[in-house]
Structure formats: C-alpha cells, structure tokens
Short mmCIF file of C-alpha atoms and ligand atoms in Angstrom, two decimals:
data_model
loop_
_atom_site.label_atom_id
_atom_site.label_comp_id
_atom_site.label_asym_id
_atom_site.label_seq_id
_atom_site.Cartn_x
_atom_site.Cartn_y
_atom_site.Cartn_z
CA MET A 27 0.05 -0.55 0.06
CA ALA A 28 1.50 3.57 -0.94
CA THR A 29 2.05 6.05 1.66
CA PRO A 30 -0.13 9.46 1.29
CA SER A 31 3.27 11.16 0.17
CA GLU A 32 3.96 8.17 -2.36
CA SER A 33 0.74 8.57 -3.58
CA GLN A 34 1.21 12.14 -4.35
CA ASP A 35 4.48 11.97 -5.83
CA LYS A 36 2.49 9.25 -8.06
CA LYS A 37 -0.55 11.93 -8.91
CA ALA A 38 2.14 14.54 -10.12
CA GLU A 39 4.30 12.00 -12.64
CA LYS A 40 2.50 11.14 -15.93
CA LEU A 41 2.01 7.27 -16.18
CA VAL A 42 3.66 5.21 -18.54
CA VAL A 43 1.60 2.61 -20.52
CA ILE A 44 3.19 0.49 -22.63
CA TYR A 45 1.50 -0.84 -25.44
CA VAL A 46 2.68 -4.06 -27.62
CA PRO A 47 1.10 -4.69 -30.82
CA ALA A 48 1.61 -7.36 -33.20
CA VAL A 49 3.37 -6.45 -36.64
CA THR A 50 -0.23 -7.01 -38.38
CA ILE A 51 -1.14 -3.84 -40.85
CA SER A 52 -4.83 -4.29 -38.91
CA HIS A 53 -3.00 -4.34 -35.69
CA LEU A 54 -0.90 -1.66 -36.25
CA ILE A 55 -3.55 0.54 -37.41
CA SER A 56 -5.21 -0.09 -34.42
CA SER A 57 -2.32 0.80 -32.00
CA VAL A 58 -2.62 4.18 -33.48
CA ASP A 59 -6.12 4.64 -32.38
CA LEU A 60 -5.82 2.80 -28.86
CA GLY A 61 -2.49 4.82 -28.46
CA GLU A 62 -4.46 8.33 -29.17
CA LEU A 63 -7.56 6.79 -26.85
CA LEU A 64 -5.11 6.45 -23.98
CA ALA A 65 -3.33 9.62 -24.81
CA ALA A 66 -6.43 11.76 -24.34
CA HIS A 67 -6.44 10.27 -20.86
CA SER A 68 -3.29 12.22 -19.98
CA LEU A 69 -1.48 8.83 -20.03
CA GLU A 70 1.95 8.54 -21.48
CA VAL A 71 1.67 5.93 -24.22
CA SER A 72 4.83 4.06 -25.87
CA ILE A 73 3.68 1.41 -28.46
CA VAL A 74 6.67 -0.87 -28.50
CA VAL A 75 6.78 -2.85 -31.74
CA CYS A 76 7.78 -6.36 -31.29
CA GLY A 77 8.78 -9.19 -33.91
CA ARG A 78 9.75 -6.64 -36.86
CA THR A 79 11.57 -8.70 -39.77
CA ASP A 80 13.06 -6.76 -42.58
CA ASP A 81 11.10 -8.85 -45.53
CA THR A 82 7.42 -8.06 -44.73
CA ALA A 83 4.90 -5.22 -45.87
CA ALA A 84 3.75 -5.05 -42.14
CA GLY A 85 7.40 -4.05 -40.84
CA SER A 86 7.83 -1.57 -43.43
CA PHE A 87 4.13 -0.26 -42.37
CA ALA A 88 5.61 -0.19 -38.50
CA ASP A 89 8.45 2.58 -40.04
CA GLY A 90 6.12 4.43 -42.04
CA LEU A 91 3.39 4.83 -38.89
CA ALA A 92 5.93 5.80 -36.41
CA ALA A 93 7.09 8.75 -38.80
CA ALA A 94 3.31 9.68 -39.36
CA HIS A 95 2.03 10.08 -36.00
CA PRO A 96 5.48 11.91 -33.99
CA GLN A 97 2.80 12.70 -31.07
CA LEU A 98 2.89 9.11 -30.36
CA SER A 99 6.10 7.50 -28.87
CA PHE A 100 7.20 4.52 -31.31
CA HIS A 101 9.68 2.32 -30.08
CA LEU A 102 10.59 -0.30 -32.97
CA LEU A 103 12.86 -3.22 -31.55
CA PRO A 104 15.36 -4.43 -33.43
CA TYR A 105 14.63 -6.69 -36.41
CA VAL A 106 14.13 -10.66 -35.24
CA THR A 107 14.62 -13.22 -38.02
CA ARG A 108 12.13 -15.91 -38.91
CA PRO A 109 11.70 -19.03 -37.15
CA ARG A 110 13.16 -21.62 -39.65
CA ASP A 111 11.09 -24.76 -38.65
CA VAL A 112 7.39 -22.53 -39.08
CA PRO A 113 6.50 -22.41 -42.52
CA ALA A 114 6.31 -19.07 -43.99
CA HIS A 115 2.68 -19.54 -45.06
CA ASP A 116 1.39 -20.38 -41.37
CA TYR A 117 0.69 -16.86 -40.57
CA VAL A 118 -0.52 -17.33 -37.32
CA VAL A 119 2.39 -19.46 -36.01
CA GLN A 120 4.88 -16.94 -37.60
CA THR A 121 3.48 -13.55 -35.68
CA PHE A 122 3.16 -15.48 -32.21
CA GLU A 123 6.95 -16.96 -32.91
CA LEU A 124 8.03 -13.58 -34.46
CA ALA A 125 6.60 -11.62 -31.34
CA ARG A 126 8.32 -14.04 -28.87
CA ALA A 127 11.52 -13.50 -30.43
CA SER A 128 11.19 -9.88 -29.28
CA ASN A 129 10.95 -10.76 -25.50
CA SER A 130 14.77 -10.35 -24.05
CA ASP A 131 14.45 -6.63 -26.32
CA LEU A 132 11.20 -5.84 -24.58
CA ARG A 133 12.63 -7.42 -21.57
CA GLU A 134 15.54 -4.40 -21.52
CA PHE A 135 13.41 -2.27 -22.67
CA LEU A 136 11.06 -2.39 -19.77
CA ARG A 137 13.83 -2.39 -17.58
CA ALA A 138 15.30 0.67 -18.67
CA ALA A 139 12.25 2.36 -18.86
CA SER A 140 11.87 5.04 -16.24
CA PRO A 141 9.38 5.80 -14.36
CA SER A 142 8.39 1.98 -14.40
CA PRO A 143 4.92 1.74 -16.55
CA ALA A 144 1.94 1.14 -14.77
CA ALA A 145 0.62 -1.18 -17.16
CA LEU A 146 1.98 -3.51 -19.81
CA VAL A 147 -0.78 -3.91 -22.74
CA LEU A 148 -0.59 -6.58 -25.12
CA ASP A 149 -1.58 -7.98 -28.38
CA PHE A 150 -2.74 -11.49 -27.96
CA PHE A 151 -0.42 -12.54 -30.70
CA CYS A 152 2.18 -11.17 -27.74
CA GLY A 153 0.76 -13.08 -24.91
CA SER A 154 4.26 -14.82 -24.15
CA ALA A 155 5.26 -11.55 -22.32
CA VAL A 156 2.75 -11.78 -19.88
CA ASP A 157 5.69 -13.38 -18.12
CA VAL A 158 8.17 -10.92 -18.94
CA GLY A 159 5.55 -8.26 -17.12
CA ALA A 160 5.31 -10.76 -14.39
CA GLU A 161 9.38 -11.18 -13.93
CA LEU A 162 9.65 -7.29 -13.53
CA GLY A 163 6.30 -6.57 -11.70
CA ILE A 164 4.28 -4.60 -14.22
CA PRO A 165 0.93 -5.55 -14.42
CA SER A 166 0.12 -6.90 -18.14
CA TYR A 167 -3.07 -6.72 -19.61
CA PHE A 168 -4.35 -7.57 -23.35
CA PHE A 169 -6.10 -5.50 -25.84
CA PHE A 170 -8.15 -8.00 -27.54
CA THR A 171 -8.51 -6.32 -31.17
CA SER A 172 -11.46 -9.14 -32.31
CA SER A 173 -15.17 -9.40 -30.73
CA ILE A 174 -15.95 -10.29 -26.79
CA SER A 175 -17.90 -13.31 -28.50
CA GLY A 176 -14.28 -14.31 -30.11
CA LEU A 177 -12.48 -13.87 -26.47
CA ALA A 178 -15.31 -15.91 -24.74
CA GLU A 179 -14.48 -18.93 -27.59
CA LEU A 180 -10.49 -18.95 -27.09
CA LEU A 181 -11.05 -18.57 -23.32
CA TYR A 182 -13.55 -21.81 -23.63
CA HIS A 183 -11.60 -23.20 -25.98
CA PRO A 184 -9.03 -25.45 -23.47
CA LEU A 185 -12.50 -27.12 -22.36
CA ILE A 186 -13.54 -27.68 -26.16
CA HIS A 187 -9.93 -29.11 -26.50
CA GLU A 188 -10.22 -31.55 -23.13
CA GLN A 189 -13.78 -32.80 -23.92
CA THR A 190 -12.58 -34.51 -27.56
CA SER A 191 -9.88 -36.36 -28.10
CA ILE A 192 -9.55 -36.34 -31.77
CA SER A 193 -9.09 -32.79 -33.96
CA LEU A 194 -12.08 -31.13 -34.16
CA ARG A 195 -12.03 -30.96 -38.30
CA HIS A 196 -12.82 -34.97 -38.44
CA LEU A 197 -16.04 -33.98 -36.04
CA GLY A 198 -17.28 -32.84 -39.74
CA GLY A 199 -19.94 -29.96 -39.60
CA GLU A 200 -20.98 -30.55 -36.14
CA LEU A 201 -21.87 -27.69 -33.83
CA LEU A 202 -19.49 -26.63 -30.58
CA HIS A 203 -21.44 -24.80 -27.94
CA VAL A 204 -20.19 -22.04 -25.84
CA PRO A 205 -21.56 -19.96 -23.16
CA GLY A 206 -22.79 -16.76 -24.63
CA ILE A 207 -22.33 -17.22 -28.23
CA ALA A 208 -24.45 -19.19 -31.10
CA PRO A 209 -23.48 -22.65 -31.88
CA ILE A 210 -20.30 -22.40 -34.43
CA ALA A 211 -19.88 -25.22 -36.79
CA VAL A 212 -16.34 -26.57 -36.44
CA ASP A 213 -15.31 -25.59 -39.87
CA ASP A 214 -16.44 -22.07 -39.10
CA LEU A 215 -13.61 -22.17 -36.41
CA PRO A 216 -10.15 -20.59 -37.14
CA ALA A 217 -8.25 -23.38 -38.96
CA ALA A 218 -5.53 -23.73 -36.04
CA TYR A 219 -8.22 -24.22 -33.48
CA GLN A 220 -9.09 -27.14 -35.41
CA ASP A 221 -6.02 -28.76 -35.50
CA ARG A 222 -5.57 -30.68 -32.28
CA ASP A 223 -1.87 -31.11 -32.17
CA SER A 224 -0.79 -28.14 -34.49
CA LEU A 225 1.77 -25.61 -33.14
CA GLY A 226 -1.35 -22.96 -33.92
CA ASN A 227 -3.73 -24.58 -31.50
CA ARG A 228 -1.26 -25.26 -29.06
CA LEU A 229 -0.37 -21.64 -29.16
CA PHE A 230 -3.75 -20.49 -28.36
CA LEU A 231 -4.39 -22.79 -25.77
CA ALA A 232 -1.48 -21.24 -23.84
CA LEU A 233 -2.94 -17.69 -24.77
CA SER A 234 -5.86 -18.93 -23.02
CA GLU A 235 -3.77 -19.56 -19.89
CA GLN A 236 -1.91 -16.66 -20.34
CA MET A 237 -5.17 -14.35 -20.34
CA CYS A 238 -6.07 -15.79 -17.62
CA ASN A 239 -2.80 -14.93 -15.79
CA SER A 240 -3.31 -11.49 -16.94
CA HIS A 241 -4.93 -8.54 -14.87
CA GLY A 242 -7.14 -7.71 -17.40
CA LEU A 243 -8.67 -7.89 -21.00
CA VAL A 244 -9.10 -4.42 -22.80
CA VAL A 245 -11.65 -5.24 -25.50
CA ASN A 246 -12.09 -3.62 -28.92
CA SER A 247 -16.08 -3.84 -28.79
CA PHE A 248 -18.68 -2.73 -26.18
CA ARG A 249 -21.24 -4.40 -24.05
CA SER A 250 -24.54 -3.37 -25.58
CA LEU A 251 -23.02 -5.11 -28.82
CA GLU A 252 -22.51 -8.25 -27.40
CA PRO A 253 -24.34 -8.47 -23.92
CA ARG A 254 -24.54 -12.62 -24.03
CA ALA A 255 -20.92 -13.01 -24.40
CA THR A 256 -20.11 -10.34 -22.19
CA ASP A 257 -22.10 -11.78 -19.14
CA ALA A 258 -20.68 -15.31 -19.81
CA ILE A 259 -17.07 -14.11 -19.42
CA VAL A 260 -18.22 -11.88 -16.49
CA ALA A 261 -19.93 -14.70 -14.62
CA GLY A 262 -16.61 -16.92 -15.16
CA LEU A 263 -18.88 -19.48 -17.65
CA CYS A 264 -16.24 -19.54 -20.28
CA THR A 265 -13.14 -19.77 -17.94
CA PRO A 266 -11.89 -23.44 -17.49
CA PRO A 267 -11.93 -24.70 -13.46
CA GLY A 268 -9.47 -23.67 -11.75
CA ARG A 269 -8.71 -20.26 -13.41
CA ARG A 270 -9.41 -17.19 -12.38
CA THR A 271 -11.42 -14.93 -14.88
CA PRO A 272 -9.52 -11.61 -15.56
CA PRO A 273 -12.27 -8.48 -15.94
CA PRO A 274 -12.88 -7.58 -19.15
CA HIS A 275 -13.12 -3.88 -20.06
CA CYS A 276 -14.96 -3.51 -22.95
CA ILE A 277 -13.97 0.10 -24.15
CA GLY A 278 -14.90 0.15 -28.08
CA PRO A 279 -15.30 0.84 -30.73
CA VAL A 280 -11.66 2.40 -30.49
CA ILE A 281 -11.32 3.38 -34.43
CA LYS A 282 -11.43 7.24 -34.99
CA SER A 283 -14.97 8.64 -35.03
CA LEU A 284 -16.37 9.95 -38.60
CA GLU A 285 -15.95 13.75 -37.01
CA GLU A 286 -12.11 12.96 -37.00
CA VAL A 287 -12.31 11.53 -40.18
CA GLY A 288 -11.01 13.66 -42.85
CA ALA A 289 -11.40 13.29 -46.75
CA ASN A 290 -7.43 12.24 -47.91
CA GLY A 291 -8.15 13.00 -51.37
CA HIS A 292 -7.89 9.54 -52.59
CA GLU A 293 -9.78 9.62 -56.18
CA CYS A 294 -12.60 7.25 -54.80
CA LEU A 295 -14.05 10.13 -52.05
CA ALA A 296 -14.22 12.53 -54.97
CA TRP A 297 -16.04 9.92 -57.27
CA LEU A 298 -18.48 8.92 -54.06
CA ASP A 299 -19.29 12.58 -53.82
CA ALA A 300 -20.59 12.31 -56.88
CA GLN A 301 -23.35 9.56 -56.05
CA PRO A 302 -26.55 9.55 -54.93
CA GLU A 303 -27.48 9.06 -51.09
CA ALA A 304 -26.77 5.42 -49.83
CA SER A 305 -26.35 4.19 -53.46
CA VAL A 306 -22.99 2.48 -53.68
CA VAL A 307 -22.12 -1.22 -52.63
CA PHE A 308 -18.53 -1.14 -50.97
CA LEU A 309 -16.59 -4.61 -51.50
CA CYS A 310 -13.03 -5.15 -49.47
CA PHE A 311 -11.47 -7.84 -48.43
CA GLY A 312 -9.19 -6.51 -45.34
CA SER A 313 -5.34 -5.65 -45.57
CA MET A 314 -4.53 -9.58 -46.98
CA GLY A 315 -7.32 -10.85 -48.51
CA ARG A 316 -7.03 -11.99 -52.17
CA PHE A 317 -9.35 -14.20 -54.27
CA SER A 318 -8.18 -16.86 -57.38
CA ALA A 319 -8.38 -15.09 -61.22
CA GLU A 320 -11.72 -17.13 -61.48
CA GLN A 321 -13.29 -15.81 -58.05
CA THR A 322 -12.61 -12.30 -59.01
CA ARG A 323 -14.24 -12.31 -62.57
CA HIS A 324 -17.31 -14.24 -60.44
CA VAL A 325 -17.59 -10.93 -58.50
CA ALA A 326 -17.37 -8.55 -61.67
CA ARG A 327 -20.09 -10.39 -63.14
CA GLY A 328 -22.40 -10.76 -60.13
CA LEU A 329 -21.73 -6.71 -59.92
CA GLU A 330 -22.74 -5.89 -63.59
CA MET A 331 -25.94 -8.36 -63.18
CA SER A 332 -26.94 -6.53 -60.07
CA GLY A 333 -27.34 -3.39 -61.93
CA GLN A 334 -26.56 -1.87 -58.85
CA ARG A 335 -23.29 1.06 -58.12
CA PHE A 336 -20.38 -0.29 -56.70
CA LEU A 337 -16.91 0.46 -55.14
CA TRP A 338 -14.63 -2.35 -55.53
CA VAL A 339 -11.23 -2.71 -53.72
CA VAL A 340 -9.36 -5.21 -56.05
CA ARG A 341 -5.97 -7.16 -55.64
CA ARG A 342 -4.25 -9.49 -58.15
CA PRO A 343 -4.76 -13.37 -57.21
CA PRO A 344 -2.29 -14.70 -54.85
CA GLY A 345 1.09 -16.01 -57.01
CA GLY A 346 0.19 -14.37 -59.76
CA GLU A 347 -1.57 -17.63 -60.88
CA GLU A 348 0.42 -18.11 -63.85
CA ASP A 349 -1.51 -21.31 -65.13
CA ASP A 350 -4.73 -18.63 -65.62
CA GLY A 351 -2.24 -16.88 -68.72
CA GLN A 352 -1.87 -13.73 -66.20
CA LYS A 353 1.31 -12.52 -66.49
CA PRO A 354 2.61 -10.87 -63.44
CA ASP A 355 2.60 -7.03 -64.79
CA ALA A 356 -0.86 -7.33 -66.53
CA GLY A 357 -3.36 -4.49 -65.60
CA LEU A 358 -6.42 -5.01 -64.16
CA ALA A 359 -8.52 -5.32 -67.08
CA ALA A 360 -6.94 -8.13 -67.84
CA LEU A 361 -7.74 -9.98 -64.65
CA LEU A 362 -11.52 -9.02 -65.11
CA PRO A 363 -14.14 -10.33 -67.77
CA GLU A 364 -13.78 -8.64 -71.06
CA GLY A 365 -15.25 -4.96 -71.35
CA PHE A 366 -16.30 -4.98 -68.28
CA LEU A 367 -14.64 -1.89 -67.12
CA ALA A 368 -15.70 0.16 -70.17
CA ARG A 369 -19.47 -1.31 -69.79
CA THR A 370 -19.78 -0.39 -65.58
CA LYS A 371 -17.78 2.85 -66.30
CA GLY A 372 -19.90 5.74 -64.68
CA LYS A 373 -21.72 2.92 -62.44
CA GLY A 374 -18.84 1.30 -60.75
CA LEU A 375 -15.10 2.34 -59.78
CA VAL A 376 -12.57 -0.49 -59.20
CA VAL A 377 -9.68 0.42 -57.12
CA GLU A 378 -6.24 -1.58 -57.05
CA ALA A 379 -5.48 -2.64 -53.67
CA TRP A 380 -6.01 -0.39 -51.49
CA ALA A 381 -8.79 2.09 -50.38
CA PRO A 382 -9.24 4.64 -47.44
CA GLN A 383 -11.90 2.17 -45.99
CA ARG A 384 -13.11 4.02 -42.86
CA GLU A 385 -13.88 7.35 -44.97
CA VAL A 386 -15.55 5.35 -47.68
CA LEU A 387 -17.50 3.84 -44.99
CA ALA A 388 -18.08 7.19 -43.54
CA HIS A 389 -19.32 8.28 -46.82
CA GLY A 390 -22.83 9.23 -46.95
CA ALA A 391 -23.53 7.61 -50.79
CA VAL A 392 -22.37 3.97 -49.38
CA GLY A 393 -25.06 1.89 -48.54
CA GLY A 394 -23.75 -1.41 -48.29
CA PHE A 395 -20.71 -3.29 -47.61
CA VAL A 396 -19.62 -6.68 -48.60
CA THR A 397 -16.66 -7.55 -46.36
CA HIS A 398 -14.31 -10.57 -45.27
CA CYS A 399 -15.57 -9.62 -41.24
CA GLY A 400 -12.23 -8.66 -39.97
CA TRP A 401 -13.46 -6.86 -36.96
CA ASN A 402 -12.21 -3.70 -37.71
CA SER A 403 -14.42 -3.53 -41.05
CA VAL A 404 -16.71 -5.17 -38.77
CA LEU A 405 -16.48 -1.72 -36.47
CA GLU A 406 -16.02 0.72 -38.85
CA ALA A 407 -19.29 -0.67 -40.85
CA ILE A 408 -20.93 -0.09 -37.61
CA MET A 409 -20.07 3.49 -37.05
CA GLY A 410 -20.63 4.35 -40.67
CA GLY A 411 -24.18 2.77 -39.95
CA VAL A 412 -23.31 0.54 -43.53
CA PRO A 413 -25.42 -2.78 -43.60
CA MET A 414 -23.07 -6.08 -44.14
CA LEU A 415 -22.88 -8.71 -46.46
CA ALA A 416 -20.54 -11.33 -45.27
CA TRP A 417 -17.49 -13.29 -47.18
CA PRO A 418 -15.20 -14.57 -44.34
CA MET A 419 -11.78 -15.12 -46.06
CA TYR A 420 -8.99 -16.13 -43.34
CA ALA A 421 -8.21 -15.71 -39.66
CA GLU A 422 -10.98 -15.78 -37.23
CA GLN A 423 -13.71 -14.27 -39.79
CA ARG A 424 -15.79 -17.30 -40.17
CA MET A 425 -16.67 -17.38 -36.54
CA ASN A 426 -17.01 -13.36 -36.96
CA LYS A 427 -19.74 -14.56 -39.68
CA VAL A 428 -21.58 -16.33 -37.30
CA PHE A 429 -21.42 -13.89 -34.51
CA LEU A 430 -22.82 -11.36 -37.09
CA VAL A 431 -25.15 -13.56 -38.77
CA GLU A 432 -27.00 -15.40 -35.94
CA ASP A 433 -26.19 -13.23 -32.45
CA LEU A 434 -26.08 -9.29 -33.89
CA ARG A 435 -28.00 -10.16 -36.64
CA LEU A 436 -26.00 -7.26 -38.66
CA ALA A 437 -24.89 -9.33 -41.76
CA VAL A 438 -26.49 -11.49 -44.43
CA PRO A 439 -23.64 -14.26 -45.33
CA LEU A 440 -22.66 -15.07 -49.01
CA GLU A 441 -23.52 -18.60 -48.84
CA GLY A 442 -20.62 -20.01 -51.38
CA TYR A 443 -18.01 -18.37 -49.04
CA LYS A 444 -16.63 -21.83 -48.40
CA GLU A 445 -15.85 -22.94 -52.04
CA ILE A 446 -16.67 -20.19 -54.45
CA VAL A 447 -19.01 -17.47 -54.58
CA LYS A 448 -20.57 -17.84 -57.51
CA ASP A 449 -21.49 -14.47 -59.95
CA GLU A 450 -25.70 -15.33 -59.56
CA GLU A 451 -25.15 -15.04 -55.52
CA VAL A 452 -23.02 -12.11 -55.75
CA ALA A 453 -25.72 -10.30 -58.05
CA ALA A 454 -29.07 -11.88 -56.33
CA LYS A 455 -27.28 -10.68 -52.76
CA VAL A 456 -26.07 -7.38 -53.76
CA LYS A 457 -29.69 -6.13 -55.33
CA TRP A 458 -31.64 -7.81 -51.84
CA LEU A 459 -29.36 -5.52 -49.78
CA MET A 460 -29.29 -2.52 -51.88
CA GLU A 461 -33.26 -2.55 -53.11
CA SER A 462 -35.28 -4.96 -50.53
CA ASP A 463 -37.65 -4.74 -47.67
CA GLY A 464 -35.12 -7.19 -46.01
CA GLY A 465 -31.74 -4.91 -46.69
CA ARG A 466 -33.45 -2.07 -45.70
CA GLU A 467 -34.48 -3.84 -42.48
CA LEU A 468 -30.74 -5.12 -42.04
CA ARG A 469 -29.82 -0.89 -42.66
CA GLU A 470 -32.15 0.12 -39.62
CA ARG A 471 -30.65 -2.78 -37.23
CA THR A 472 -27.38 -1.69 -38.41
CA ARG A 473 -28.41 2.30 -37.86
CA ALA A 474 -29.62 1.18 -34.57
CA ALA A 475 -26.04 -0.53 -33.86
CA MET A 476 -24.58 2.75 -34.70
CA ARG A 477 -26.63 4.90 -32.69
CA GLU A 478 -25.85 2.52 -29.46
CA ALA A 479 -22.14 2.58 -30.08
CA LYS A 480 -22.35 6.15 -30.60
CA GLU A 481 -24.15 6.08 -27.18
CA ALA A 482 -21.45 3.79 -25.65
CA LEU A 483 -18.24 6.31 -26.57
CA SER A 484 -20.37 9.36 -25.41
CA ASP A 485 -19.69 10.84 -21.87
CA GLY A 486 -21.09 8.87 -19.14
CA GLY A 487 -21.83 5.70 -21.98
CA GLU A 488 -20.63 1.90 -20.91
CA SER A 489 -17.50 2.58 -23.17
CA SER A 490 -16.03 5.57 -21.83
CA THR A 491 -16.78 4.77 -18.53
CA ALA A 492 -15.39 1.04 -18.67
CA LEU A 493 -12.33 3.33 -20.19
CA LEU A 494 -11.94 5.70 -17.29
CA GLU A 495 -12.25 2.70 -14.67
CA LEU A 496 -9.25 1.32 -16.52
CA VAL A 497 -7.26 4.25 -16.29
CA ARG A 498 -8.05 4.99 -12.63
CA LEU A 499 -7.08 1.14 -11.73
CA TRP A 500 -3.84 2.16 -13.53
CA LYS A 501 -3.43 5.32 -11.62
CA MET A 502 -4.09 3.69 -8.06
N1 LIG I 621 -8.22 -1.41 -44.70
C1 LIG I 621 -8.06 -0.07 -45.66
N2 LIG I 621 -8.18 -0.55 -46.27
C2 LIG I 621 -7.73 -1.30 -47.54
C3 LIG I 621 -8.21 -2.48 -46.87
C4 LIG I 621 -8.19 -2.60 -45.26
O1 LIG I 621 -8.14 0.85 -44.83
O2 LIG I 621 -8.17 -1.54 -48.84
C5 LIG I 621 -8.34 -1.07 -43.49
C6 LIG I 621 -9.52 -1.10 -42.94
O3 LIG I 621 -10.32 -0.30 -42.73
C7 LIG I 621 -9.53 -1.56 -41.14
C8 LIG I 621 -8.15 -2.95 -41.76
O4 LIG I 621 -7.40 -2.40 -42.81
O5 LIG I 621 -9.13 -0.92 -40.55
C9 LIG I 621 -8.44 -4.09 -42.05
O6 LIG I 621 -8.84 -4.84 -40.39
P1 LIG I 621 -10.02 -5.72 -40.36
O7 LIG I 621 -9.55 -6.44 -38.82
O8 LIG I 621 -10.69 -5.57 -40.72
O9 LIG I 621 -8.83 -6.82 -41.19
P2 LIG I 621 -7.58 -7.53 -41.43
O10 LIG I 621 -6.99 -6.84 -42.19
O11 LIG I 621 -7.12 -8.18 -40.18
O12 LIG I 621 -7.97 -9.19 -42.33
#
C-alpha cells in the first residue's frame, strides 16, 4: 500500500503505459487508435513494436506509421529473424513466434523504462510477454482486437480441447456450444483451432491461459453489442475450472470517430461525392484478402448483373496465377471480364489494392458493404451505419460471420464462401441488400447499432465509463 506522500508523487508524474501491438497491418492501425485514446486520458503511451522482420510489408508499415504519428511515442525493437521450423505460409504461428523472439529486447526496454510503466498492454499475438511483465512486476493486460464473442470462445477453447480426443476438423459440420455465443460449426472455427496437435492450436491454448494470468482483458467492442458473451465471461462461464477470469474492459469501438475522419484526397472519395445517397455497395476484403482469378471474375459478373453502383477494391490473385495466363504485370483490365471496365464506367469504380476504407464507410453515398468480416471492418461498418454481406476469408473471420449473422443480426452471408461465391449469388445478394425490404431492415438494425456505439462512447456511456475505470485502476 502506498503512503500518502508516495501517492501524491505518483499523481504528479505522468503515468506510462506500454502497448505492444502485433506486426500485422490491421493491428498496427489499431495501435494508433488505442494510443491516441489512452493519450487523451493523460497517460504517456509508448507503442513498442515487437517481432519486425526486414522482409515484410507490415514491418515497413510500422516504420511509416511511426513517422506519420510523431505525437505518439513509437519504439521499434530490433529486427528478429524468422523461425526456421515454421512454414512461411503459416502466418498465425509466424506472428506468435516473431513476437516471442522479441521478448528479450522487450525485457531490456521495460527494465530501462523510467518511471516504471503502470501497465503493459499486450496484443494477443504477444501473449508470451505476460511472463516478462510478471518477472518485472509490471501488471499485464491484453488488448483484444477482435470481438467479445471471439474472446469467449478463446477462453473456453481449452475446455473443448479436453472434451475431445481427436482433431475438431474430424468432427465434420458438428456444432460446438460455448457459453454466451451462438453454436459454431467446427469448420467455421479458425483453422489453427481445428488441428488438435498443431503448433497454432497449442499457441492458442497457451494464450487462453496467459490471458487468465493477466490483470485484465481490454476488448475492442462494446457490451450492448455483445451482451450475452460479455455476461458469460464476467460470470466465469467461459473459463476452465481452476483458472480465474480477469475482468473484461469493453472500451470499443476503438476507431476514429466519423467526425475525426477527414477526406484524404483519394480518387474514390471524389467519385463517391458524385453518387446519390446510400446508393453504392462497397467491396473490400481486409489488408490481406485476395481472390483467385476465377473468383474475381465471378464477382465482376455478379456486380454487373446486380445493376447496382459499386466501389470495389481488387487485388491481384495470389502467386500471379501463371496457370491463368496472367502476366504478373498485366493490368487490372486483364484480370476482369472483357469490356467490364468500359461497360460499368460511371456506375462502378474499381480501385487496385487499397482504398481509405474508414472514410469510404463514413461517406453518405455508401449503402452496403461486402466484407471479409475482419473485426476492424465490422466496427467501421457499424460506426458508418452500413449494412453488411458477410464473406469470411481467413483468421477468425468465419467465426465473426457466425456472430454477425446469428447473434448480432447485422449481416447476411454469401453462402458460397467455403468454396466459390458464384456470380448469381453475388448479383442476388447485392440487389437484395440495396433494394429489398429485407435489406432496408438490415440497414435499420445497423443504424440502431451505430447509435448504440455512439452512445457507448459518449460521456457516461458504457465504453467511456469502462475506459475511465481502467485508467483509474492504473493510476491507483
Ligand atoms: N483497410 C483499408 N483499406 C483497404 C483494406 C483495409 O483502409 O483497402 C483497413 C480497414 O479500414 C481496417 C483494416 O485495414 O481498419 C483491416 O482490418 P480488419 O480487422 O478488418 O481485417 P484484417 O486486415 O486484419 O484481415
């Protein structure tokens, strides 16, 4: 217990909070939002970037982010080398292992920090650093960049693991029951969870325990969006016997509010300015989503058949798809059906690789969103009041689709997502979303969720209260 004079000294100095994001583009983007939010509460925030290698886009993205945000204190720990025994395509395991490889540098950084940090906030990929925090006597927290429902599943995952003796993958389409969330078909779980003995599964099982050993779970969502999952976690229903449940702090959506988002001059924003209110469907599939050439052509034909206005972010297929006759340097036109760009000119806009998604979803001309269900994308759609068609692709997105469709009722799925989404389905669902009574009801529900999100973030709202409570804990 601090003496009164010690408490006064503590109040006088600014409290330092260290945030350790994973080196993935979307988690780095979130780190700026979280950093700015905490800094607005008079905390001195250091964003310490672990697990960078010199050969990834995310590594150089971190450099750019640090340069673009001089108001935040970024510390880029030295590059680490890729683990040799993990296949390069195993992105999840790579990200966990790269973060772990930075732990000794992180330990040195924290040891040298003066004053000693009040809290160490970890991205889930950096969960192994819980031990570093414990060793140095710094309370560790997690910042969970996905949903409360996903957190419920992750905490509960060791129980599912114990109840089965074979890989979940072999249970076929069987439904899993986790307290607080809709039943999930096994093949909608993240791939790593499905393979009992995979390193990925073992890392998530360890993460579940690391989370229980932390001081608290900060989540980028808000209680009224996912009340059942929040209550189940708080009641300890998701935590295996013998483990404690750290308190969840639901402080989201942690994304810049629409008021702060300014147009940044991208050509697609000027194009949107010229379109009627809520008339454009936006298609974008996260920082890594790519389709095969065949799937890309199905989307193009579907959009054309739908007759709707569209803004579509297209990436080239993985690996150049030589078998498709594509030259790696061929333009987008060569990837799309012949004459597609000319026929849809004016009605649609195709943007290569990247669009300013937050600004797009905040634009009044956008009336629908075909999304891969990454959690940041979901929150950005909710904040823009834009109804969603769910087309999950990788990571935990299939699970997010289940939450969005079954629990939150804020999306309708594109059923072909496990194999190929045919042009007819794209056309029918996009038309349904933009023109039908059902689509209008979905838009109304999404706008209601937007109002709830804004309410949660307003003074006295549930998320801002949860954040104040967290900051108060750190300042004690
Ligand atoms: N994003 C963007 N433009 C793009 C693709 C993605 O601005 O063309 C942003 C998007 O706004 C979101 C993040 O990248 O903030 C993607 O995060 P999400 O969690 O949705 O998906 P992930 O990339 O992790 O799969």
